[in-house]
Tab-separated table of C-alpha atoms and ligand atoms in Angstrom:
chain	number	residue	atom	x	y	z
A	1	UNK	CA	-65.219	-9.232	-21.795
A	2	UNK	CA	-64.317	-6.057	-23.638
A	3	UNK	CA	-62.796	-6.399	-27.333
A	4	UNK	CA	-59.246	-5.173	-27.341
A	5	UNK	CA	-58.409	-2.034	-28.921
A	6	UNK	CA	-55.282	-1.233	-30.249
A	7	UNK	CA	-54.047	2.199	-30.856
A	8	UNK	CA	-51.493	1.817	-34.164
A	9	UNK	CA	-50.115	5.271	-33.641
A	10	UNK	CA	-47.898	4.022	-30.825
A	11	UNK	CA	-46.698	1.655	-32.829
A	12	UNK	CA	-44.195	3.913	-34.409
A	13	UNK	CA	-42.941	4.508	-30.774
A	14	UNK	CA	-42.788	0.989	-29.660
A	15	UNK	CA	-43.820	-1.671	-32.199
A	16	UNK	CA	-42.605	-4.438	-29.712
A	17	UNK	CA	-45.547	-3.430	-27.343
A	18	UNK	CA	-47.943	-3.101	-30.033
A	19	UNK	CA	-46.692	-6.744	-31.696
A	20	UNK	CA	-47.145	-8.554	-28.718
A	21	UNK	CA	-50.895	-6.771	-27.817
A	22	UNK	CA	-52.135	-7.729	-31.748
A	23	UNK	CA	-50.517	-11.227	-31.100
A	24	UNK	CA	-52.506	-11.690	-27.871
A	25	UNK	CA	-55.569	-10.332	-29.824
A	26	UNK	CA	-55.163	-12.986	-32.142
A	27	UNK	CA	-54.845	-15.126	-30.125
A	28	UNK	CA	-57.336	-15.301	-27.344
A	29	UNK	CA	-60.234	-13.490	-29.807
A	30	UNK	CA	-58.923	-13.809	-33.456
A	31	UNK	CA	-60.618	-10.193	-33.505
A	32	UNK	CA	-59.359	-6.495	-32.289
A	33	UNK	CA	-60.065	-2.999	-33.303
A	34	UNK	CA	-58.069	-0.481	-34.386
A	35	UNK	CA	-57.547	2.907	-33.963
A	36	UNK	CA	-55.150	5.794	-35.421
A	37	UNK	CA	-54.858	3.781	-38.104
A	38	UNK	CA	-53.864	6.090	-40.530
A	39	UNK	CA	-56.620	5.797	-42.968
A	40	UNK	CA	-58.182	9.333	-44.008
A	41	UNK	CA	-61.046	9.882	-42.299
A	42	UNK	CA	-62.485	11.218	-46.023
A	43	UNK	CA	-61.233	8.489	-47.864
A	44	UNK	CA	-64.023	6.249	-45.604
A	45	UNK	CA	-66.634	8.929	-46.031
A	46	UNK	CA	-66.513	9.054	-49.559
A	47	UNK	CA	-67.063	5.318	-50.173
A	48	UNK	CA	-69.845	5.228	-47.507
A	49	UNK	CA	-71.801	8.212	-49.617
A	50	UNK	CA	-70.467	6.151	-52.663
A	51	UNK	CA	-71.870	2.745	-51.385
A	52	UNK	CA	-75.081	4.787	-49.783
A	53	UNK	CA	-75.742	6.559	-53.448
A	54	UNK	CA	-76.035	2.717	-55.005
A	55	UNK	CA	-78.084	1.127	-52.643
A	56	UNK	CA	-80.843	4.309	-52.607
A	57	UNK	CA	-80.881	3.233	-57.014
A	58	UNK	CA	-83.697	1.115	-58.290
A	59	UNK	CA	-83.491	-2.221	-57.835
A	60	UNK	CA	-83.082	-3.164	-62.001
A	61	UNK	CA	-80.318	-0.646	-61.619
A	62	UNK	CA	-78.791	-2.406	-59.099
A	63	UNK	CA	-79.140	-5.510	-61.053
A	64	UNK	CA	-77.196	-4.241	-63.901
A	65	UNK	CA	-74.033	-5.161	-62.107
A	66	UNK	CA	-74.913	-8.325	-62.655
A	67	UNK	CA	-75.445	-11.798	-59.942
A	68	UNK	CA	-73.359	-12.306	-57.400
A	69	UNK	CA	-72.198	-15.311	-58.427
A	70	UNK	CA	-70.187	-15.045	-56.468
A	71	UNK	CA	-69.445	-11.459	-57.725
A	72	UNK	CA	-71.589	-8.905	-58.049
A	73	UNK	CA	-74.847	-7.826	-56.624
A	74	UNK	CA	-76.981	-9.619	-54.083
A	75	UNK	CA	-80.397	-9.286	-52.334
A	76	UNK	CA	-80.941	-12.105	-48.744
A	77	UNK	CA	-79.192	-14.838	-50.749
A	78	UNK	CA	-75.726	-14.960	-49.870
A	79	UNK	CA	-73.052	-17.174	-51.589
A	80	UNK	CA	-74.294	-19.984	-54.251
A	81	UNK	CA	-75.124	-23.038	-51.436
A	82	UNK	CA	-78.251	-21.169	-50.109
A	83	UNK	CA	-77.844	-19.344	-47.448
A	84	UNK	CA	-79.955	-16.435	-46.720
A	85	UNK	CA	-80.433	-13.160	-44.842
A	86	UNK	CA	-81.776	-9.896	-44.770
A	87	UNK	CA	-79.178	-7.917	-46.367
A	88	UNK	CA	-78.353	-6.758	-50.068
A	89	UNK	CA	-74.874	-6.235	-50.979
A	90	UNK	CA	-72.083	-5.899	-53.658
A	91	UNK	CA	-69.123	-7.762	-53.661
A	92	UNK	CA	-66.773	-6.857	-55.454
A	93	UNK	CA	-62.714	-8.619	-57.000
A	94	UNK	CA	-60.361	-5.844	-56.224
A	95	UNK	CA	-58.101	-5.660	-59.579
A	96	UNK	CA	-58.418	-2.235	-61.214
A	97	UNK	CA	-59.930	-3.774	-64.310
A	98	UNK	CA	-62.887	-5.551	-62.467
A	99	UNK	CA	-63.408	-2.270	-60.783
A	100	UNK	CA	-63.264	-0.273	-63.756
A	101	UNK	CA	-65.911	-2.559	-65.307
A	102	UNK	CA	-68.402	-2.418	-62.141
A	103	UNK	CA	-68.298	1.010	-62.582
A	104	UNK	CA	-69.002	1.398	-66.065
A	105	UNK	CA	-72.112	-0.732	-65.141
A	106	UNK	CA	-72.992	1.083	-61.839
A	107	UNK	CA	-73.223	4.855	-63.301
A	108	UNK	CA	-75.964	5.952	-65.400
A	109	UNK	CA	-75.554	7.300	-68.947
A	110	UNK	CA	-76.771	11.177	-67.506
A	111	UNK	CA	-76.441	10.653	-64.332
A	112	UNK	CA	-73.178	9.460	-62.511
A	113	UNK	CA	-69.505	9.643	-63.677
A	114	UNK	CA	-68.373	6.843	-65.019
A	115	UNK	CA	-64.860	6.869	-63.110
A	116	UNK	CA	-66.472	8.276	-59.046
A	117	UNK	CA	-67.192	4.747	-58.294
A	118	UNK	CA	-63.794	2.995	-59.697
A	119	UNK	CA	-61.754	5.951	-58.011
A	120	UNK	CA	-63.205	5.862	-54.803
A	121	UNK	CA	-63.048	2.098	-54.550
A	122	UNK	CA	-59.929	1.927	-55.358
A	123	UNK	CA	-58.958	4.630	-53.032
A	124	UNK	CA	-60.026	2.709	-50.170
A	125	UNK	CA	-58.588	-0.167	-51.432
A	126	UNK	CA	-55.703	0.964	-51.513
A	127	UNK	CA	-55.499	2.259	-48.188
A	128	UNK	CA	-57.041	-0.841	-46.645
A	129	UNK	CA	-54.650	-3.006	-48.329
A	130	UNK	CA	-51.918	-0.790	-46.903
A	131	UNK	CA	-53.248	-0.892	-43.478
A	132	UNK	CA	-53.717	-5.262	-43.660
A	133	UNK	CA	-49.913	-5.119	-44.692
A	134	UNK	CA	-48.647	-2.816	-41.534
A	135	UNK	CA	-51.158	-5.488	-39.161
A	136	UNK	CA	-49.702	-8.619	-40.770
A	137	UNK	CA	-45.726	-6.617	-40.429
A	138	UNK	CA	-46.995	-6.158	-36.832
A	139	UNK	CA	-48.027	-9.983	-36.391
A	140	UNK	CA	-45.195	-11.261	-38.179
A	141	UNK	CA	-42.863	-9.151	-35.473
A	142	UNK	CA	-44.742	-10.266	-32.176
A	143	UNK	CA	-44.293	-14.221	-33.611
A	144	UNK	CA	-40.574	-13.331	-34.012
A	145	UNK	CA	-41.095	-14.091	-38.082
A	146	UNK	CA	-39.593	-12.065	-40.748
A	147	UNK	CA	-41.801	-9.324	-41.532
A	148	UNK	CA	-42.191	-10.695	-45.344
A	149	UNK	CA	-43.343	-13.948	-44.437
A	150	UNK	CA	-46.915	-12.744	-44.085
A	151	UNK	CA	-46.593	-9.293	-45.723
A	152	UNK	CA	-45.960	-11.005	-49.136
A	153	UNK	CA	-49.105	-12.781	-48.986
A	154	UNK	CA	-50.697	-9.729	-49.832
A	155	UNK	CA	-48.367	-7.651	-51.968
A	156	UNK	CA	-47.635	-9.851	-54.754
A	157	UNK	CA	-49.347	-8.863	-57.803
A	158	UNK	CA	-51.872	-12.007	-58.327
A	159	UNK	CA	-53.538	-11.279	-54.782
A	160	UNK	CA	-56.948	-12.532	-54.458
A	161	UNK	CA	-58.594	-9.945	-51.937
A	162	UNK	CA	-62.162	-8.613	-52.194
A	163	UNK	CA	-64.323	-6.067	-51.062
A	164	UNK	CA	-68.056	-6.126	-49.600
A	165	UNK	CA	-70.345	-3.762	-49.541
A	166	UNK	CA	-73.514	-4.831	-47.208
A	167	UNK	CA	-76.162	-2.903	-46.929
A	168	UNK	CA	-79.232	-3.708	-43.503
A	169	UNK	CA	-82.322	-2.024	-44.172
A	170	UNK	CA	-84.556	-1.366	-41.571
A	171	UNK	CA	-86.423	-4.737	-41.247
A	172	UNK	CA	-89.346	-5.341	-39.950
A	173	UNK	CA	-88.923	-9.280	-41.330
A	174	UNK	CA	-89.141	-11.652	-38.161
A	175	UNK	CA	-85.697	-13.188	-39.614
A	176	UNK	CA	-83.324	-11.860	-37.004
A	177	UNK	CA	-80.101	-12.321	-39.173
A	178	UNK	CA	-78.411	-10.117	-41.392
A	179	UNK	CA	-75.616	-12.499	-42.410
A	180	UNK	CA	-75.116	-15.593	-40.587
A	181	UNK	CA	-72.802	-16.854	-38.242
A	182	UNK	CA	-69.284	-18.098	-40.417
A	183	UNK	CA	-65.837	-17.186	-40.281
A	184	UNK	CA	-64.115	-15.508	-43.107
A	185	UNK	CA	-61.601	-18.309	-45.141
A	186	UNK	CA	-58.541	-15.620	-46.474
A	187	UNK	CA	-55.926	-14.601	-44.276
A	188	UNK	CA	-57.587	-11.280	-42.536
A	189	UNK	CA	-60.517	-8.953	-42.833
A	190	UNK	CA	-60.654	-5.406	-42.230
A	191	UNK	CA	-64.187	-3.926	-41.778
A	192	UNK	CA	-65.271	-0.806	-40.838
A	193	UNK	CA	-69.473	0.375	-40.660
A	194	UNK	CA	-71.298	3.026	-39.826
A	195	UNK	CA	-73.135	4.146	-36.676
A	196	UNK	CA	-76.093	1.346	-36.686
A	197	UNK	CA	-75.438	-2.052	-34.693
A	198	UNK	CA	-75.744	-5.566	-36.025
A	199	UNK	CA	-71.868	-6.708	-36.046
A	200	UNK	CA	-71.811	-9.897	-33.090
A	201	UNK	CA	-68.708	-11.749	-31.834
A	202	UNK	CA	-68.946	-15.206	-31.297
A	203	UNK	CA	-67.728	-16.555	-27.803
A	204	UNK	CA	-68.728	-19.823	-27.726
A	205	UNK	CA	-71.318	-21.963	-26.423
A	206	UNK	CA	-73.843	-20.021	-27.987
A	207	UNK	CA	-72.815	-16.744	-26.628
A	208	UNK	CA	-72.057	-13.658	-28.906
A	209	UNK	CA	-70.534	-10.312	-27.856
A	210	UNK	CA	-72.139	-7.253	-29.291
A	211	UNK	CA	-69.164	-4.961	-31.448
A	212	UNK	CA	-70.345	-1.544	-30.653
A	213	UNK	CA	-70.134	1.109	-34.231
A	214	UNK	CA	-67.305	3.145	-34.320
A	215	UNK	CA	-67.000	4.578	-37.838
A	216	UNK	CA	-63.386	5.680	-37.105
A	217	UNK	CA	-62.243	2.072	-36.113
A	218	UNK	CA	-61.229	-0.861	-37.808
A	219	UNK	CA	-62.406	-4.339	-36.950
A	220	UNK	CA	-59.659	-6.947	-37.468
A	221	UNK	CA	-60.843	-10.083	-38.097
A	222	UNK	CA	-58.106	-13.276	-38.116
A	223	UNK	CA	-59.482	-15.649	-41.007
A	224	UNK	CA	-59.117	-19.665	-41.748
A	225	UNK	CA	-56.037	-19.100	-43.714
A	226	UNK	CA	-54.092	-17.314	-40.590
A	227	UNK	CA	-55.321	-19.698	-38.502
A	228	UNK	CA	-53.920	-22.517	-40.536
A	229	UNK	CA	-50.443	-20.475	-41.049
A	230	UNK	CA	-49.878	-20.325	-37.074
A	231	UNK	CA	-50.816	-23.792	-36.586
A	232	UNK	CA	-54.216	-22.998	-34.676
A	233	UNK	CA	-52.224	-20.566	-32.525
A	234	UNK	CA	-54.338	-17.379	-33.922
A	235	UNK	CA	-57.768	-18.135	-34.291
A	236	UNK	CA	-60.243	-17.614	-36.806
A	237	UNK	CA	-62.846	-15.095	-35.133
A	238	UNK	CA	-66.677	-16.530	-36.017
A	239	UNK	CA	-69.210	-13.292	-36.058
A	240	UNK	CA	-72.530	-12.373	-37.312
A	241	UNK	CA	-74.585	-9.772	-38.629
A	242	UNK	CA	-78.192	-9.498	-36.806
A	243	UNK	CA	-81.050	-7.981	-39.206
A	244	UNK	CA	-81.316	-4.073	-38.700
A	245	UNK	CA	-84.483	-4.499	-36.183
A	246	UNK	CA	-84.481	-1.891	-33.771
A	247	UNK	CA	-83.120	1.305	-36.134
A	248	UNK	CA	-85.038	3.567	-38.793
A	249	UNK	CA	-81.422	3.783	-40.409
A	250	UNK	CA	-79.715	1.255	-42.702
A	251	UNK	CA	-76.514	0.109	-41.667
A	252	UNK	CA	-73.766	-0.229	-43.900
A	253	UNK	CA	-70.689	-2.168	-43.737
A	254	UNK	CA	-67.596	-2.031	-45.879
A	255	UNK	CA	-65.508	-5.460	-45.658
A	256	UNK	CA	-62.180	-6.002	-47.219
A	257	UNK	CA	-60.931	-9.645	-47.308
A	258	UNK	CA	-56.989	-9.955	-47.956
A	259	UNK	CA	-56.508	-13.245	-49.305
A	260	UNK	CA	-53.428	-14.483	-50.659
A	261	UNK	CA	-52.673	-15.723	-54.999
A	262	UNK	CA	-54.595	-18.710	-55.559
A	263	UNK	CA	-51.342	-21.206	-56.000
A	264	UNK	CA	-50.259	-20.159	-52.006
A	265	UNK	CA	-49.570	-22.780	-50.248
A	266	UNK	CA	-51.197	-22.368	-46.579
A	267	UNK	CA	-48.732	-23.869	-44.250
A	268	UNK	CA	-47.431	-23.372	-40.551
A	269	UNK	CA	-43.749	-21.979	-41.578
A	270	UNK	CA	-40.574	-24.370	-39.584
A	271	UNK	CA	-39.818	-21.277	-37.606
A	272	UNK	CA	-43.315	-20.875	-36.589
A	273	UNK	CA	-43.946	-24.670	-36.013
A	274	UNK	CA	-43.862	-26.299	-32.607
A	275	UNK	CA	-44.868	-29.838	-32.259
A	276	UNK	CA	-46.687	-31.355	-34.893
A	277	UNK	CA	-49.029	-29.818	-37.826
A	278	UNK	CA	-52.637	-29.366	-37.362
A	279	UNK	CA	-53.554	-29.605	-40.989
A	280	UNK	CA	-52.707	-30.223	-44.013
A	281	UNK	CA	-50.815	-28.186	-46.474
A	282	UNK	CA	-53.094	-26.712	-49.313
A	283	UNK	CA	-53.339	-23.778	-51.681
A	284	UNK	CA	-55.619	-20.607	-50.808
A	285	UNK	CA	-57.457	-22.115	-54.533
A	286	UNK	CA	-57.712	-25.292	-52.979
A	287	UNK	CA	-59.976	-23.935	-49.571
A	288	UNK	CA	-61.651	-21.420	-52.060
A	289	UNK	CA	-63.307	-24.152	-53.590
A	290	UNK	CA	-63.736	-25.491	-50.467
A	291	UNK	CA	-65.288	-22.689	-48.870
A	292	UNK	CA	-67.603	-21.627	-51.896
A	293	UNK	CA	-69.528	-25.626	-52.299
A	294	UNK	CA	-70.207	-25.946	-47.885
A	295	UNK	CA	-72.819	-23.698	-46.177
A	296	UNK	CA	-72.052	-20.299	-43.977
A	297	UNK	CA	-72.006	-21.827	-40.714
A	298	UNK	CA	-69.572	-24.818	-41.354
A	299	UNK	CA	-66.395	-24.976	-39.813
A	300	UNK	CA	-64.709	-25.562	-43.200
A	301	UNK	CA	-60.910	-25.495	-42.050
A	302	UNK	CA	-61.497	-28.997	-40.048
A	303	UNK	CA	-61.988	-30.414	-43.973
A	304	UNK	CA	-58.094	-30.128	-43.737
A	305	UNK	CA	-56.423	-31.380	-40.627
A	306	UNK	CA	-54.270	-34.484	-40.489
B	401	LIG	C1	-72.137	-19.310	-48.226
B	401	LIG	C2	-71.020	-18.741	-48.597
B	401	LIG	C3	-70.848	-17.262	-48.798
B	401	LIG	C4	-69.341	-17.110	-48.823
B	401	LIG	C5	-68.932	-18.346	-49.555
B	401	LIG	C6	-69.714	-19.430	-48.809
B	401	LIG	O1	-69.859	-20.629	-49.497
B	401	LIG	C7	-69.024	-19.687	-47.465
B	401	LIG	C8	-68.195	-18.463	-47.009
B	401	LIG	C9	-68.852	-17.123	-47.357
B	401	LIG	C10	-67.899	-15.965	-47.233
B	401	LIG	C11	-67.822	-15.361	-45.827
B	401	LIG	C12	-66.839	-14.209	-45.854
B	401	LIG	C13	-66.999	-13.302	-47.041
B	401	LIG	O2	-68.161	-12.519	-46.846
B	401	LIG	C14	-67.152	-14.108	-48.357
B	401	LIG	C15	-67.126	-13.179	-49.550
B	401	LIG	C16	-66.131	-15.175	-48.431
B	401	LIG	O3	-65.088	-15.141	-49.043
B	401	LIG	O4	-66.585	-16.292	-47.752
B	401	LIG	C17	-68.388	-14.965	-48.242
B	401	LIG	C18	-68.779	-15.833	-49.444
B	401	LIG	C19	-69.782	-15.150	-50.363
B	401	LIG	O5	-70.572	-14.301	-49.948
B	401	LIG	O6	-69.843	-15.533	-51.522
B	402	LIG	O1	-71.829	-6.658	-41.850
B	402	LIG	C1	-71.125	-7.103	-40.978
B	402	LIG	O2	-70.866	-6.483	-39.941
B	402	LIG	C2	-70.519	-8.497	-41.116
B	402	LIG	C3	-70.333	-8.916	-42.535
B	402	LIG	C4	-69.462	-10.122	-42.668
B	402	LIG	O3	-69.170	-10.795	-41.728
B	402	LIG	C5	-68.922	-10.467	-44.003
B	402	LIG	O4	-69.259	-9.765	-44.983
B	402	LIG	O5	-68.166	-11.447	-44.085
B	403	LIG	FE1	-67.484	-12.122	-42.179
């Protein structure tokens, strides 16, 4: 099986072919690349170097950022229920005035400006979120929705998105995973890394499809909340990082997770709905907590089906 790829600049020429491609994508894999997706190439570079230049600091420099619990920065354990893996990373709240903050605490008095890291995350940020709002226009076309009923999920000024910064250093630990098998709980994920492999697509029974890198592609990946807006028709995609083994490089991944304001309600809208409902309506604050107090490799949307 070969991951689809979807090539956004034809969407400007026909947006009904691309709709109904991304809607297939969704949902046979609940995961697709993109491509020409009209994200400056240097805008990506600069928060690699950006994201590179933290992870080479000290590690009590690193630390000054502060736990990640859940925010902030992390070495092998990942969330607060005790998972693990070989992997350090910073994860980050996207409002400006977190940012700002991180960045105050991530440059050194003589060393760094104070404002490189909050401008460049919020750069990409911006771009990303721009990009998650043309896919979810796209989706909301091929279902035959009004484009705002999932745009809005992401534009309204309370959105709860986030961004990861995960950093594999050449292991030689005999723990072959970087970051467990899950699927992510907001609505969609957009990650891009560089040119070293890890990044695994789940295809059941045990089977997992290696993503090869392309730095100048996007992986989409559907999460629990899209799932749960379609009625199970999308699906969320379950992947995995494996441990950096086989490379004298690091690889670096840079995840943006588009989640919704916490009061959302997640339900299947009528014009959407065929037959009954899967689950239960609840609000994106609701599955947060949810998500946060179960383990990486649960299957945490069953918690809410009828
Ligand atoms: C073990 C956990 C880490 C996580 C929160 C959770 O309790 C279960 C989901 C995990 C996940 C996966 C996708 C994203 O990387 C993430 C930030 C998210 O929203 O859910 C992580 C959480 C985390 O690292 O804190
Ligand atoms: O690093 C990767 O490729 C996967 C990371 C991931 O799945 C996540 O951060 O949720
Ligand atoms: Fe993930």
């Amino acid at each position: 099986m070969k991951i689809p790829t979807i090539d956004l600049s034809a969407a400007g020429k026909d947006p009904e072919l691309v709709s109904k491609l991304i809607v297939e994508a969704c949902e046979e894999y609940g995961f697709f690349k993109v491509i020409n997706h009209g994200v400056p190439h240097h805008i990506i570079k600069t928060m690699e170097d950006e994201s590179f230049h933290f992870f080479r600091k000290s590690l009590p420099e690193k630390q000054r950022v502060g736990p990640a619990n859940p925010f902030g920065y992390g070495n092998r354990k990942i969330g607060l229920s005790g998972d693990t893996g070989e992997l350090e990373y910073l994860l980050l709240q996207t409002n400006q005035n977190y940012i700002a903050n991180t960045s105050l605490l991530i440059s050194n008095i003589n060393d760094d400006d104070p404002s490189k890291f909050s401008n460049t995350v919020n750069d990409y940020i911006g771009e990303v979120r721009r990009l998650a709002c043309d896919i979810l226009g796209l989706m909301s076309k091929g279902l035959g929705l009004p484009l705002s009923v999932f745009t809005t999920l992401l534009t309204d000024t309370d959105t709860d998105s986030l961004f990861r910064l995960n950093h594999y250093p050449p292991t030689a630990s005999n723990n072959p995973i970087g970051f467990g098998e899950h699927s992510d709980p907001q609505i969609l994920t957009l990650l891009t890394s560089n040119h070293v492999p890890g990044l695994q697509l789940s295809l059941g029974n045990g089977h997992w499809l290696p993503v090869t890198p392309d730095p100048q592609a996007f992986c989409v990946i559907i999460g629990d909340l899209l799932q749960a807006m379609t009625n199970g028709r999308f699906v969320s995609a379950r992947h995995r990082a494996m441990a950096n083994t086989s490379s004298t490089e690091s690889r670096l991944s840079m995840v943006f997770f588009g989640g919704p304001p916490p009061q959302t309600t997640i339900t299947c809208p009528p014009q959407l709905l065929k037959g009954r409902n899967i689950y239960k309506p609840f609000t994106w604050a609701d599955y947060k907590s949810h998500t946060y107090a179960h383990r990486l490799g649960e299957t945490r949307l069953d918690h809410f089906k009828l």
